[in-house]
Amino acid sequence: MQEPGFPEAEARLCQGMAFPPPPHLPNDPIERLIALLGRLPGYGRRSARRAVLRMLTEPDRLMLPLADALTMAAEAVVPCAICGNLDSQSPCHICADERRDRHLICVVEGVADLWALERANAHRGTYHVLGGVLSALAGMGPEQLAIQPLVARIEAGGVEEVILALPATVDGAATGHYLSDRLRPMGVRVTGLAQGVPMGGALDVLDEGTLAAAWRARRDI
Amino acid sequence: MEWEAPAVVLEARPHGEGGAVVSVLTEEFGRHAGLVKGGASRGQAALWMPGNLIEARWVGRLPEQLGALSGELVHAAAALAMADPLATALLSSCCAIAADALPEREAHGLLFHDTVALVATLARDTLLAVPDAVRWELRLLQELGYGLDLSACAVTGEAEVLPYVSPKSGRAVSEAGAGLFRDRLLPLPAFLRDDAAASGPADWAAGLRLTGVFLARDVFGARNRGMPGARDRFADRVCLLASAGAGD
């Protein structure tokens, strides 16, 4: 791949040689598009190149609608002022939905977790996005998380239960315990998600930690 | 270059989309980092949680390279600690301190053994592990060259009853030696001098205050760094325990 700032003189020199010059200069729109797509999660340069090539073959059907959608999303999507979800309106569709149970707040680490829970269709209450978990490594303390807005929502009244749907990691557990200490004195019930055997999971392939957690959380059937 | 050794996972930093740069503590190789391909993936994330005891294998073309790390779980300390707030705080604190304070690739055999013993005690009883965690911090100070001298009074030479430590010298001080400077000295709980001495939450809190002063000043302050937040949260939790005990 040609480096940015490749001198034109060298490019011209290449033209007289046996091998062809690199097909695209850095300012080339195609190369730029590949580079930009390659920065996205799940994409490397190779897959970005494939996607760009596919779009270029059908610009009217694939590329221009995508460009419009990107521009529209960049301009319209904002974080919800209540829960921190990303939506085209603030308050978001979930917070604005009158059918949602406002006695329940589900606390999640990020918007991806909120979307996952919505896909599961298990929670009919509202959400609160923390924006991370306590982590010495990432320099995340309680001040860096959206804990104060959560406290303010509970102080405003009407909340009966806060469900902590945080990752099953040491940092996630530390955040859960911190929130529990902070919220329980406010008179709300604080619960956490169960941990254990996943659906369709065989015991012999589970890691010891998950098995131990499942064993501790056994229940009457 | 390659080695295999029992290790304690200290931290795992995400690297790229699925990888992680993991730091482990070993007896022979000290704190050692390595790249774990797929270390942040669903299949491996549970293995590389701080506090877990693993059988680690490191491979590098040259010794100075970051190299590649792989491992097998021996004891899932992190998963077992997660349900208990005090255990989670203790484990997070020790791993954060060790990850930040220990120099890389410098053997600290005694500290490694203390860490493994601490993790084993934590699996049995969290309250038994708290005094061990304070002793672990004393050991860390000693291994880094900031050890406290608790053998005899710095003023009178007395070796029996030593209720204080000088924050300046890190040496124990007797009641008689404290004199007018008593208010400036740090209380020294008896369990830090005598392993068999009974101790409670108030003693543990005093012990953490004592080690905290030297950790903050000598280990982290000397490098213009603050104490890890996990250590502060652990100390807060022990203080809460102490105040709840005092209220009973």
CSV table of C-alpha atoms in Angstrom, one decimal:
chain,number,residue,atom,x,y,z
A,1,MET,CA,0.0,0.0,0.0
A,2,GLN,CA,1.2,3.5,-0.8
A,3,GLU,CA,2.0,5.7,2.2
A,4,PRO,CA,0.4,9.1,2.5
A,5,GLY,CA,2.5,11.9,1.0
A,6,PHE,CA,4.1,9.6,-1.6
A,7,PRO,CA,5.8,12.1,-3.9
A,8,GLU,CA,4.5,12.5,-7.4
A,9,ALA,CA,8.0,12.3,-8.8
A,10,GLU,CA,8.3,8.8,-7.4
A,11,ALA,CA,4.9,7.9,-8.8
A,12,ARG,CA,6.0,9.1,-12.2
A,13,LEU,CA,9.2,7.1,-11.9
A,14,CYS,CA,7.2,4.0,-11.2
A,15,GLN,CA,5.3,4.5,-14.5
A,16,GLY,CA,8.5,3.8,-16.5
A,17,MET,CA,9.3,0.6,-14.5
A,18,ALA,CA,8.3,-2.9,-15.1
A,19,PHE,CA,5.8,-3.0,-12.3
A,20,PRO,CA,2.8,-0.7,-12.3
A,21,PRO,CA,2.5,2.1,-9.7
A,22,PRO,CA,0.2,1.5,-6.8
A,23,PRO,CA,-3.3,1.8,-8.1
A,24,HIS,CA,-4.5,4.5,-5.8
A,25,LEU,CA,-2.9,7.6,-4.3
A,26,PRO,CA,-3.8,8.6,-0.7
A,27,ASN,CA,-6.1,11.3,-1.8
A,28,ASP,CA,-7.9,8.9,-4.0
A,29,PRO,CA,-11.6,8.7,-2.9
A,30,ILE,CA,-11.7,4.9,-3.2
A,31,GLU,CA,-8.6,4.5,-1.1
A,32,ARG,CA,-9.9,7.0,1.4
A,33,LEU,CA,-13.2,5.2,1.7
A,34,ILE,CA,-11.4,1.8,2.2
A,35,ALA,CA,-9.3,3.4,4.9
A,36,LEU,CA,-12.3,4.9,6.7
A,37,LEU,CA,-14.4,1.7,6.5
A,38,GLY,CA,-11.3,-0.3,7.7
A,39,ARG,CA,-11.4,1.6,11.0
A,40,LEU,CA,-14.8,0.2,11.9
A,41,PRO,CA,-15.2,-2.7,14.3
A,42,GLY,CA,-15.4,-6.0,12.4
A,43,TYR,CA,-13.7,-4.5,9.3
A,44,GLY,CA,-10.1,-4.8,8.2
A,45,ARG,CA,-8.7,-3.4,5.0
A,46,ARG,CA,-9.5,-6.6,3.1
A,47,SER,CA,-13.2,-6.7,4.1
A,48,ALA,CA,-13.4,-2.9,3.6
A,49,ARG,CA,-12.1,-3.3,0.1
A,50,ARG,CA,-14.7,-5.9,-0.7
A,51,ALA,CA,-17.5,-3.7,0.7
A,52,VAL,CA,-16.3,-0.7,-1.3
A,53,LEU,CA,-16.0,-2.7,-4.5
A,54,ARG,CA,-19.5,-4.0,-4.0
A,55,MET,CA,-20.8,-0.5,-3.5
A,56,LEU,CA,-19.0,0.9,-6.5
A,57,THR,CA,-20.6,-1.7,-8.7
A,58,GLU,CA,-24.1,-0.4,-7.7
A,59,PRO,CA,-23.6,3.2,-6.6
A,60,ASP,CA,-27.3,4.2,-7.0
A,61,ARG,CA,-28.7,1.2,-5.1
A,62,LEU,CA,-26.0,0.8,-2.4
A,63,MET,CA,-23.7,3.7,-2.2
A,64,LEU,CA,-25.8,6.9,-2.4
A,65,PRO,CA,-28.5,5.6,0.0
A,66,LEU,CA,-25.8,4.7,2.4
A,67,ALA,CA,-24.2,8.1,2.2
A,68,ASP,CA,-27.6,9.7,2.8
A,69,ALA,CA,-28.3,7.4,5.7
A,70,LEU,CA,-24.9,8.2,7.3
A,71,THR,CA,-25.4,11.9,6.9
A,72,MET,CA,-28.9,11.7,8.3
A,73,ALA,CA,-27.8,9.6,11.3
A,74,ALA,CA,-24.8,11.8,12.1
A,75,GLU,CA,-27.1,14.9,12.2
A,76,ALA,CA,-30.1,13.4,13.9
A,77,VAL,CA,-28.9,10.9,16.5
A,78,VAL,CA,-28.4,12.3,20.0
A,79,PRO,CA,-27.9,10.8,23.4
A,80,CYS,CA,-31.2,10.7,25.4
A,81,ALA,CA,-31.2,13.3,28.2
A,82,ILE,CA,-32.8,10.9,30.6
A,83,CYS,CA,-31.2,7.5,30.0
A,84,GLY,CA,-28.2,8.1,27.8
A,85,ASN,CA,-29.5,5.8,25.0
A,86,LEU,CA,-28.7,6.9,21.4
A,87,ASP,CA,-31.8,7.8,19.4
A,88,SER,CA,-33.1,10.3,16.8
A,89,GLN,CA,-35.0,12.1,19.6
A,90,SER,CA,-34.4,13.1,23.2
A,91,PRO,CA,-36.1,11.7,25.3
A,92,CYS,CA,-35.6,8.5,23.4
A,93,HIS,CA,-38.4,6.3,22.1
A,94,ILE,CA,-38.1,4.1,25.2
A,95,CYS,CA,-38.2,6.9,27.7
A,96,ALA,CA,-41.1,8.6,25.8
A,97,ASP,CA,-43.1,5.4,25.6
A,98,GLU,CA,-46.0,5.7,28.1
A,99,ARG,CA,-46.5,1.9,28.2
A,100,ARG,CA,-43.1,1.4,29.8
A,101,ASP,CA,-43.0,0.6,33.5
A,102,ARG,CA,-41.4,3.6,35.1
A,103,HIS,CA,-41.0,1.7,38.5
A,104,LEU,CA,-38.2,-0.4,36.9
A,105,ILE,CA,-34.8,1.0,35.8
A,106,CYS,CA,-32.4,-1.4,34.2
A,107,VAL,CA,-28.8,-0.1,34.5
A,108,VAL,CA,-26.4,-1.2,31.6
A,109,GLU,CA,-22.8,-0.4,30.8
A,110,GLY,CA,-23.3,0.8,27.3
A,111,VAL,CA,-25.9,1.3,24.5
A,112,ALA,CA,-24.9,-2.1,23.0
A,113,ASP,CA,-26.1,-3.8,26.2
A,114,LEU,CA,-29.4,-1.8,26.1
A,115,TRP,CA,-30.0,-2.9,22.5
A,116,ALA,CA,-29.3,-6.5,23.4
A,117,LEU,CA,-31.8,-6.4,26.2
A,118,GLU,CA,-34.4,-4.8,23.9
A,119,ARG,CA,-33.8,-7.6,21.4
A,120,ALA,CA,-34.5,-10.1,24.2
A,121,ASN,CA,-37.8,-8.3,24.9
A,122,ALA,CA,-37.4,-9.3,28.6
A,123,HIS,CA,-37.5,-5.9,30.2
A,124,ARG,CA,-40.6,-3.7,30.0
A,125,GLY,CA,-39.2,-0.9,32.2
A,126,THR,CA,-36.8,2.0,31.4
A,127,TYR,CA,-33.0,2.0,31.1
A,128,HIS,CA,-30.0,3.9,32.3
A,129,VAL,CA,-26.7,3.8,30.5
A,130,LEU,CA,-23.7,4.2,32.8
A,131,GLY,CA,-21.1,4.8,30.0
A,132,GLY,CA,-18.6,2.2,31.4
A,133,VAL,CA,-17.8,0.4,34.6
A,134,LEU,CA,-15.4,1.2,37.5
A,135,SER,CA,-11.9,0.3,36.2
A,136,ALA,CA,-8.5,1.2,37.6
A,137,LEU,CA,-7.0,0.2,34.3
A,138,ALA,CA,-9.2,2.5,32.2
A,139,GLY,CA,-9.0,5.3,34.9
A,140,MET,CA,-12.8,5.1,35.3
A,141,GLY,CA,-14.0,6.2,38.8
A,142,PRO,CA,-17.5,6.9,40.0
A,143,GLU,CA,-17.2,10.5,38.8
A,144,GLN,CA,-16.6,9.4,35.2
A,145,LEU,CA,-19.8,7.3,35.1
A,146,ALA,CA,-23.4,8.5,34.8
A,147,ILE,CA,-24.2,7.7,38.4
A,148,GLN,CA,-25.4,11.1,39.5
A,149,PRO,CA,-28.1,11.3,36.9
A,150,LEU,CA,-29.3,7.8,38.0
A,151,VAL,CA,-29.4,9.0,41.6
A,152,ALA,CA,-31.3,12.1,40.5
A,153,ARG,CA,-33.9,9.9,38.7
A,154,ILE,CA,-34.4,7.8,41.8
A,155,GLU,CA,-34.7,10.9,44.0
A,156,ALA,CA,-37.3,12.2,41.7
A,157,GLY,CA,-39.5,9.4,43.0
A,158,GLY,CA,-41.5,6.5,41.5
A,159,VAL,CA,-38.7,4.0,41.1
A,160,GLU,CA,-39.2,0.8,43.0
A,161,GLU,CA,-36.5,-1.5,41.6
A,162,VAL,CA,-33.1,-1.0,39.9
A,163,ILE,CA,-31.9,-4.0,37.9
A,164,LEU,CA,-28.1,-4.0,37.5
A,165,ALA,CA,-27.4,-5.7,34.1
A,166,LEU,CA,-23.6,-5.3,34.2
A,167,PRO,CA,-20.9,-7.5,32.7
A,168,ALA,CA,-19.9,-10.6,34.7
A,169,THR,CA,-16.4,-9.3,35.2
A,170,VAL,CA,-14.5,-8.2,38.3
A,171,ASP,CA,-14.9,-4.5,37.2
A,172,GLY,CA,-18.6,-5.1,36.5
A,173,ALA,CA,-19.1,-6.8,39.9
A,174,ALA,CA,-17.2,-3.9,41.7
A,175,THR,CA,-19.5,-1.4,39.9
A,176,GLY,CA,-22.6,-3.4,40.9
A,177,HIS,CA,-21.5,-3.5,44.6
A,178,TYR,CA,-20.8,0.2,44.5
A,179,LEU,CA,-24.2,1.1,43.0
A,180,SER,CA,-25.9,-1.3,45.4
A,181,ASP,CA,-24.3,0.5,48.4
A,182,ARG,CA,-25.2,3.9,47.0
A,183,LEU,CA,-28.8,3.1,46.0
A,184,ARG,CA,-30.1,0.7,48.7
A,185,PRO,CA,-30.2,3.5,51.3
A,186,MET,CA,-32.6,5.4,49.0
A,187,GLY,CA,-35.2,2.8,49.6
A,188,VAL,CA,-35.2,1.0,46.2
A,189,ARG,CA,-34.8,-2.7,45.6
A,190,VAL,CA,-31.5,-3.4,43.9
A,191,THR,CA,-31.2,-6.6,41.9
A,192,GLY,CA,-28.7,-8.1,39.5
A,193,LEU,CA,-28.9,-10.6,36.6
A,194,ALA,CA,-28.4,-14.3,37.4
A,195,GLN,CA,-25.2,-16.0,36.4
A,196,GLY,CA,-24.9,-19.6,35.3
A,197,VAL,CA,-25.5,-22.2,32.7
A,198,PRO,CA,-26.4,-20.6,29.3
A,199,MET,CA,-29.3,-21.9,27.3
A,200,GLY,CA,-28.3,-25.0,25.4
A,201,GLY,CA,-25.0,-25.2,27.3
A,202,ALA,CA,-23.5,-28.5,28.3
A,203,LEU,CA,-21.9,-28.6,31.7
A,204,ASP,CA,-18.7,-30.3,30.6
A,205,VAL,CA,-17.7,-27.4,28.3
A,206,LEU,CA,-18.4,-24.6,30.9
A,207,ASP,CA,-15.5,-22.8,32.6
A,208,GLU,CA,-15.1,-23.4,36.3
A,209,GLY,CA,-16.1,-19.9,37.3
A,210,THR,CA,-19.4,-20.1,35.6
A,211,LEU,CA,-20.1,-23.5,37.0
A,212,ALA,CA,-19.3,-22.3,40.5
A,213,ALA,CA,-21.6,-19.3,40.1
A,214,ALA,CA,-24.4,-21.5,38.8
A,215,TRP,CA,-23.9,-23.9,41.7
A,216,ARG,CA,-24.2,-21.1,44.2
A,217,ALA,CA,-27.3,-19.8,42.5
A,218,ARG,CA,-29.1,-23.2,42.4
A,219,ARG,CA,-32.9,-23.0,43.1
A,220,ASP,CA,-35.8,-25.2,44.0
A,221,ILE,CA,-37.6,-26.8,41.0
B,1,MET,CA,12.3,-18.1,24.1
B,2,GLU,CA,9.5,-19.7,26.0
B,3,TRP,CA,8.5,-20.5,29.6
B,4,GLU,CA,5.7,-22.1,31.5
B,5,ALA,CA,4.8,-21.2,35.0
B,6,PRO,CA,2.0,-20.9,37.5
B,7,ALA,CA,0.8,-17.3,37.4
B,8,VAL,CA,-1.8,-14.9,38.8
B,9,VAL,CA,-3.6,-12.7,36.3
B,10,LEU,CA,-3.2,-9.0,37.2
B,11,GLU,CA,-4.8,-7.1,34.4
B,12,ALA,CA,-6.0,-7.5,30.8
B,13,ARG,CA,-6.0,-4.5,28.5
B,14,PRO,CA,-8.1,-4.9,25.3
B,15,HIS,CA,-6.0,-4.9,22.2
B,16,GLY,CA,-7.7,-4.6,18.8
B,17,GLU,CA,-11.0,-6.2,18.5
B,18,GLY,CA,-10.6,-9.5,20.2
B,19,GLY,CA,-7.1,-9.5,21.6
B,20,ALA,CA,-5.7,-8.4,25.0
B,21,VAL,CA,-2.4,-7.5,26.5
B,22,VAL,CA,-2.3,-9.4,29.7
B,23,SER,CA,-0.1,-8.9,32.7
B,24,VAL,CA,0.5,-11.9,35.0
B,25,LEU,CA,2.6,-12.3,38.2
B,26,THR,CA,4.9,-15.3,38.3
B,27,GLU,CA,7.4,-16.5,40.8
B,28,GLU,CA,10.5,-16.6,38.5
B,29,PHE,CA,9.7,-14.0,35.9
B,30,GLY,CA,7.9,-11.4,38.1
B,31,ARG,CA,5.2,-9.3,36.5
B,32,HIS,CA,5.3,-10.3,32.8
B,33,ALA,CA,3.1,-9.1,30.0
B,34,GLY,CA,2.1,-10.8,26.8
B,35,LEU,CA,-0.3,-10.6,23.9
B,36,VAL,CA,-3.2,-13.0,24.1
B,37,LYS,CA,-4.9,-13.5,20.7
B,38,GLY,CA,-8.6,-13.6,21.3
B,39,GLY,CA,-8.1,-12.8,25.0
B,40,ALA,CA,-11.1,-10.5,25.0
B,41,SER,CA,-13.3,-13.0,23.1
B,42,ARG,CA,-16.3,-14.7,24.7
B,43,GLY,CA,-14.4,-18.0,24.9
B,44,GLN,CA,-11.4,-16.6,26.8
B,45,ALA,CA,-12.5,-13.5,28.7
B,46,ALA,CA,-13.4,-15.6,31.8
B,47,LEU,CA,-9.8,-16.9,31.9
B,48,TRP,CA,-8.1,-13.6,31.9
B,49,MET,CA,-9.9,-12.0,34.8
B,50,PRO,CA,-7.8,-10.4,37.5
B,51,GLY,CA,-7.1,-12.7,40.4
B,52,ASN,CA,-7.4,-16.0,38.5
B,53,LEU,CA,-4.7,-18.5,39.1
B,54,ILE,CA,-3.5,-20.0,35.8
B,55,GLU,CA,-0.8,-22.1,34.3
B,56,ALA,CA,0.7,-19.6,31.9
B,57,ARG,CA,2.9,-20.2,28.8
B,58,TRP,CA,4.8,-17.3,27.2
B,59,VAL,CA,6.5,-17.5,23.8
B,60,GLY,CA,8.6,-14.9,22.1
B,61,ARG,CA,11.2,-14.9,19.4
B,62,LEU,CA,13.4,-12.6,21.4
B,63,PRO,CA,13.3,-12.2,25.2
B,64,GLU,CA,12.7,-8.4,25.0
B,65,GLN,CA,9.6,-8.9,22.8
B,66,LEU,CA,6.1,-8.6,24.2
B,67,GLY,CA,5.5,-12.2,23.1
B,68,ALA,CA,2.4,-14.3,23.1
B,69,LEU,CA,0.8,-15.5,26.3
B,70,SER,CA,-1.6,-18.4,26.6
B,71,GLY,CA,-2.9,-20.2,29.7
B,72,GLU,CA,-5.1,-22.7,31.4
B,73,LEU,CA,-7.3,-22.0,34.4
B,74,VAL,CA,-6.2,-23.5,37.7
B,75,HIS,CA,-8.5,-21.6,40.1
B,76,ALA,CA,-11.3,-19.2,39.1
B,77,ALA,CA,-10.7,-16.8,42.0
B,78,ALA,CA,-12.4,-13.9,40.2
B,79,ALA,CA,-15.7,-15.7,39.5
B,80,LEU,CA,-15.8,-17.0,43.1
B,81,ALA,CA,-15.1,-13.5,44.5
B,82,MET,CA,-17.7,-11.6,42.5
B,83,ALA,CA,-20.7,-12.3,44.6
B,84,ASP,CA,-19.1,-10.9,47.7
B,85,PRO,CA,-18.5,-7.1,47.7
B,86,LEU,CA,-15.6,-7.3,50.2
B,87,ALA,CA,-13.9,-10.1,48.3
B,88,THR,CA,-14.3,-8.3,44.9
B,89,ALA,CA,-12.9,-5.1,46.4
B,90,LEU,CA,-9.9,-7.0,48.0
B,91,LEU,CA,-9.1,-8.9,44.8
B,92,SER,CA,-9.4,-5.7,42.6
B,93,SER,CA,-7.2,-3.8,45.0
B,94,CYS,CA,-4.4,-6.3,45.2
B,95,CYS,CA,-4.3,-6.8,41.4
B,96,ALA,CA,-4.5,-3.1,40.7
B,97,ILE,CA,-1.6,-2.3,43.1
B,98,ALA,CA,0.6,-5.2,41.8
B,99,ALA,CA,-0.1,-4.3,38.2
B,100,ASP,CA,0.8,-0.7,38.7
B,101,ALA,CA,3.5,-0.9,41.3
B,102,LEU,CA,5.7,-3.9,40.3
B,103,PRO,CA,8.5,-3.4,37.8
B,104,GLU,CA,8.2,-5.7,34.8
B,105,ARG,CA,10.2,-8.9,34.6
B,106,GLU,CA,11.7,-8.6,38.0
B,107,ALA,CA,11.3,-11.7,40.2
B,108,HIS,CA,9.4,-11.2,43.5
B,109,GLY,CA,9.1,-14.8,44.7
B,110,LEU,CA,7.9,-14.0,48.2
B,111,LEU,CA,5.2,-11.6,46.9
B,112,PHE,CA,4.1,-14.2,44.4
B,113,HIS,CA,3.7,-16.8,47.2
B,114,ASP,CA,1.9,-14.4,49.4
B,115,THR,CA,-0.5,-13.5,46.5
B,116,VAL,CA,-1.3,-17.2,45.9
B,117,ALA,CA,-1.8,-17.8,49.6
B,118,LEU,CA,-4.1,-14.7,49.7
B,119,VAL,CA,-6.2,-15.9,46.8
B,120,ALA,CA,-6.5,-19.4,48.5
B,121,THR,CA,-7.6,-17.8,51.8
B,122,LEU,CA,-10.1,-15.6,49.9
B,123,ALA,CA,-11.7,-18.7,48.5
B,124,ARG,CA,-12.2,-20.1,52.0
B,125,ASP,CA,-13.2,-17.0,54.0
B,126,THR,CA,-13.2,-13.4,53.0
B,127,LEU,CA,-12.8,-12.1,56.6
B,128,LEU,CA,-9.7,-14.2,57.1
B,129,ALA,CA,-8.2,-12.8,53.9
B,130,VAL,CA,-8.5,-9.1,54.9
B,131,PRO,CA,-5.7,-9.2,57.5
B,132,ASP,CA,-3.6,-11.2,54.9
B,133,ALA,CA,-4.3,-8.4,52.4
B,134,VAL,CA,-2.8,-5.9,54.8
B,135,ARG,CA,0.2,-8.1,55.3
B,136,TRP,CA,0.4,-8.5,51.5
B,137,GLU,CA,0.7,-4.8,51.2
B,138,LEU,CA,3.5,-4.8,53.8
B,139,ARG,CA,5.3,-7.5,51.8
B,140,LEU,CA,4.9,-5.4,48.6
B,141,LEU,CA,6.5,-2.4,50.3
B,142,GLN,CA,9.3,-4.6,51.5
B,143,GLU,CA,9.9,-6.2,48.0
B,144,LEU,CA,10.0,-2.7,46.4
B,145,GLY,CA,12.6,-1.5,49.0
B,146,TYR,CA,10.2,0.5,51.2
B,147,GLY,CA,9.8,-2.1,53.9
B,148,LEU,CA,8.8,-1.0,57.4
B,149,ASP,CA,11.0,-1.9,60.3
B,150,LEU,CA,8.6,-3.2,63.0
B,151,SER,CA,11.2,-5.1,65.0
B,152,ALA,CA,12.1,-2.6,67.6
B,153,CYS,CA,11.4,1.0,68.7
B,154,ALA,CA,13.3,3.6,66.7
B,155,VAL,CA,13.8,5.7,69.8
B,156,THR,CA,14.2,3.4,72.8
B,157,GLY,CA,15.0,0.1,71.2
B,158,GLU,CA,12.1,-1.6,73.0
B,159,ALA,CA,10.9,-4.7,71.1
B,160,GLU,CA,7.8,-5.8,73.1
B,161,VAL,CA,4.9,-3.3,72.9
B,162,LEU,CA,5.1,-1.1,69.8
B,163,PRO,CA,1.8,0.8,69.2
B,164,TYR,CA,3.0,3.3,66.6
B,165,VAL,CA,5.0,3.7,63.3
B,166,SER,CA,6.8,6.8,62.3
B,167,PRO,CA,5.4,8.0,58.9
B,168,LYS,CA,8.8,9.6,58.3
B,169,SER,CA,11.2,6.7,58.8
B,170,GLY,CA,8.7,3.7,58.6
B,171,ARG,CA,10.1,2.4,61.9
B,172,ALA,CA,8.1,1.2,64.9
B,173,VAL,CA,7.8,3.4,68.0
B,174,SER,CA,7.0,2.5,71.6
B,175,GLU,CA,4.6,4.3,73.9
B,176,ALA,CA,7.6,5.8,75.8
B,177,GLY,CA,9.4,6.7,72.6
B,178,ALA,CA,6.4,8.5,71.1
B,179,GLY,CA,6.4,11.2,73.7
B,180,LEU,CA,5.0,14.5,72.5
B,181,PHE,CA,4.9,13.3,68.9
B,182,ARG,CA,2.2,10.7,69.5
B,183,ASP,CA,-0.4,12.5,67.4
B,184,ARG,CA,1.9,12.5,64.4
B,185,LEU,CA,2.5,8.8,64.5
B,186,LEU,CA,0.5,6.1,62.7
B,187,PRO,CA,-1.2,3.4,64.9
B,188,LEU,CA,0.4,0.0,64.4
B,189,PRO,CA,-2.2,-2.8,64.9
B,190,ALA,CA,-0.7,-5.8,66.8
B,191,PHE,CA,-1.6,-8.4,64.1
B,192,LEU,CA,1.0,-6.9,61.8
B,193,ARG,CA,3.8,-7.9,64.2
B,194,ASP,CA,2.3,-11.1,65.5
B,195,ASP,CA,0.5,-13.4,63.0
B,196,ALA,CA,-1.2,-15.1,65.9
B,197,ALA,CA,-2.7,-11.9,67.4
B,198,ALA,CA,-6.5,-11.6,67.1
B,199,SER,CA,-7.7,-8.8,65.0
B,200,GLY,CA,-11.0,-7.2,63.9
B,201,PRO,CA,-12.2,-4.7,61.3
B,202,ALA,CA,-10.9,-1.7,63.3
B,203,ASP,CA,-7.4,-3.2,63.3
B,204,TRP,CA,-7.6,-4.0,59.5
B,205,ALA,CA,-8.7,-0.4,58.8
B,206,ALA,CA,-5.8,0.9,60.9
B,207,GLY,CA,-3.4,-1.5,59.0
B,208,LEU,CA,-4.7,-0.2,55.7
B,209,ARG,CA,-4.3,3.4,56.8
B,210,LEU,CA,-0.7,2.5,57.8
B,211,THR,CA,0.3,0.8,54.5
B,212,GLY,CA,-1.7,3.3,52.5
B,213,VAL,CA,0.5,6.2,53.7
B,214,PHE,CA,3.6,4.5,52.5
B,215,LEU,CA,2.1,3.1,49.3
B,216,ALA,CA,0.8,6.6,48.4
B,217,ARG,CA,4.0,8.4,49.2
B,218,ASP,CA,6.8,5.9,48.2
B,219,VAL,CA,5.3,3.6,45.6
B,220,PHE,CA,2.8,5.8,43.7
B,221,GLY,CA,3.7,9.3,44.8
B,222,ALA,CA,7.3,8.9,43.8
B,223,ARG,CA,6.1,8.4,40.3
B,224,ASN,CA,3.5,11.2,40.5
B,225,ARG,CA,0.7,8.7,40.4
B,226,GLY,CA,-2.3,8.4,42.6
B,227,MET,CA,-3.4,5.3,44.5
B,228,PRO,CA,-5.5,3.0,42.4
B,229,GLY,CA,-9.2,3.7,42.8
B,230,ALA,CA,-9.7,0.0,43.6
B,231,ARG,CA,-7.4,0.3,46.7
B,232,ASP,CA,-9.4,3.3,47.9
B,233,ARG,CA,-12.7,1.5,47.5
B,234,PHE,CA,-11.3,-1.6,49.4
B,235,ALA,CA,-10.1,0.7,52.3
B,236,ASP,CA,-13.5,2.4,52.3
B,237,ARG,CA,-15.3,-0.9,52.6
B,238,VAL,CA,-13.1,-2.1,55.5
B,239,CYS,CA,-13.7,1.2,57.2
B,240,LEU,CA,-17.4,0.7,56.8
B,241,LEU,CA,-17.0,-2.7,58.3
B,242,ALA,CA,-15.1,-1.2,61.2
B,243,SER,CA,-17.7,1.5,61.8
B,244,ALA,CA,-20.5,-1.1,61.7
B,245,GLY,CA,-18.6,-3.2,64.2
B,246,ALA,CA,-18.1,-0.2,66.5
B,247,GLY,CA,-21.8,0.6,66.3
B,248,ASP,CA,-22.8,-3.0,67.5
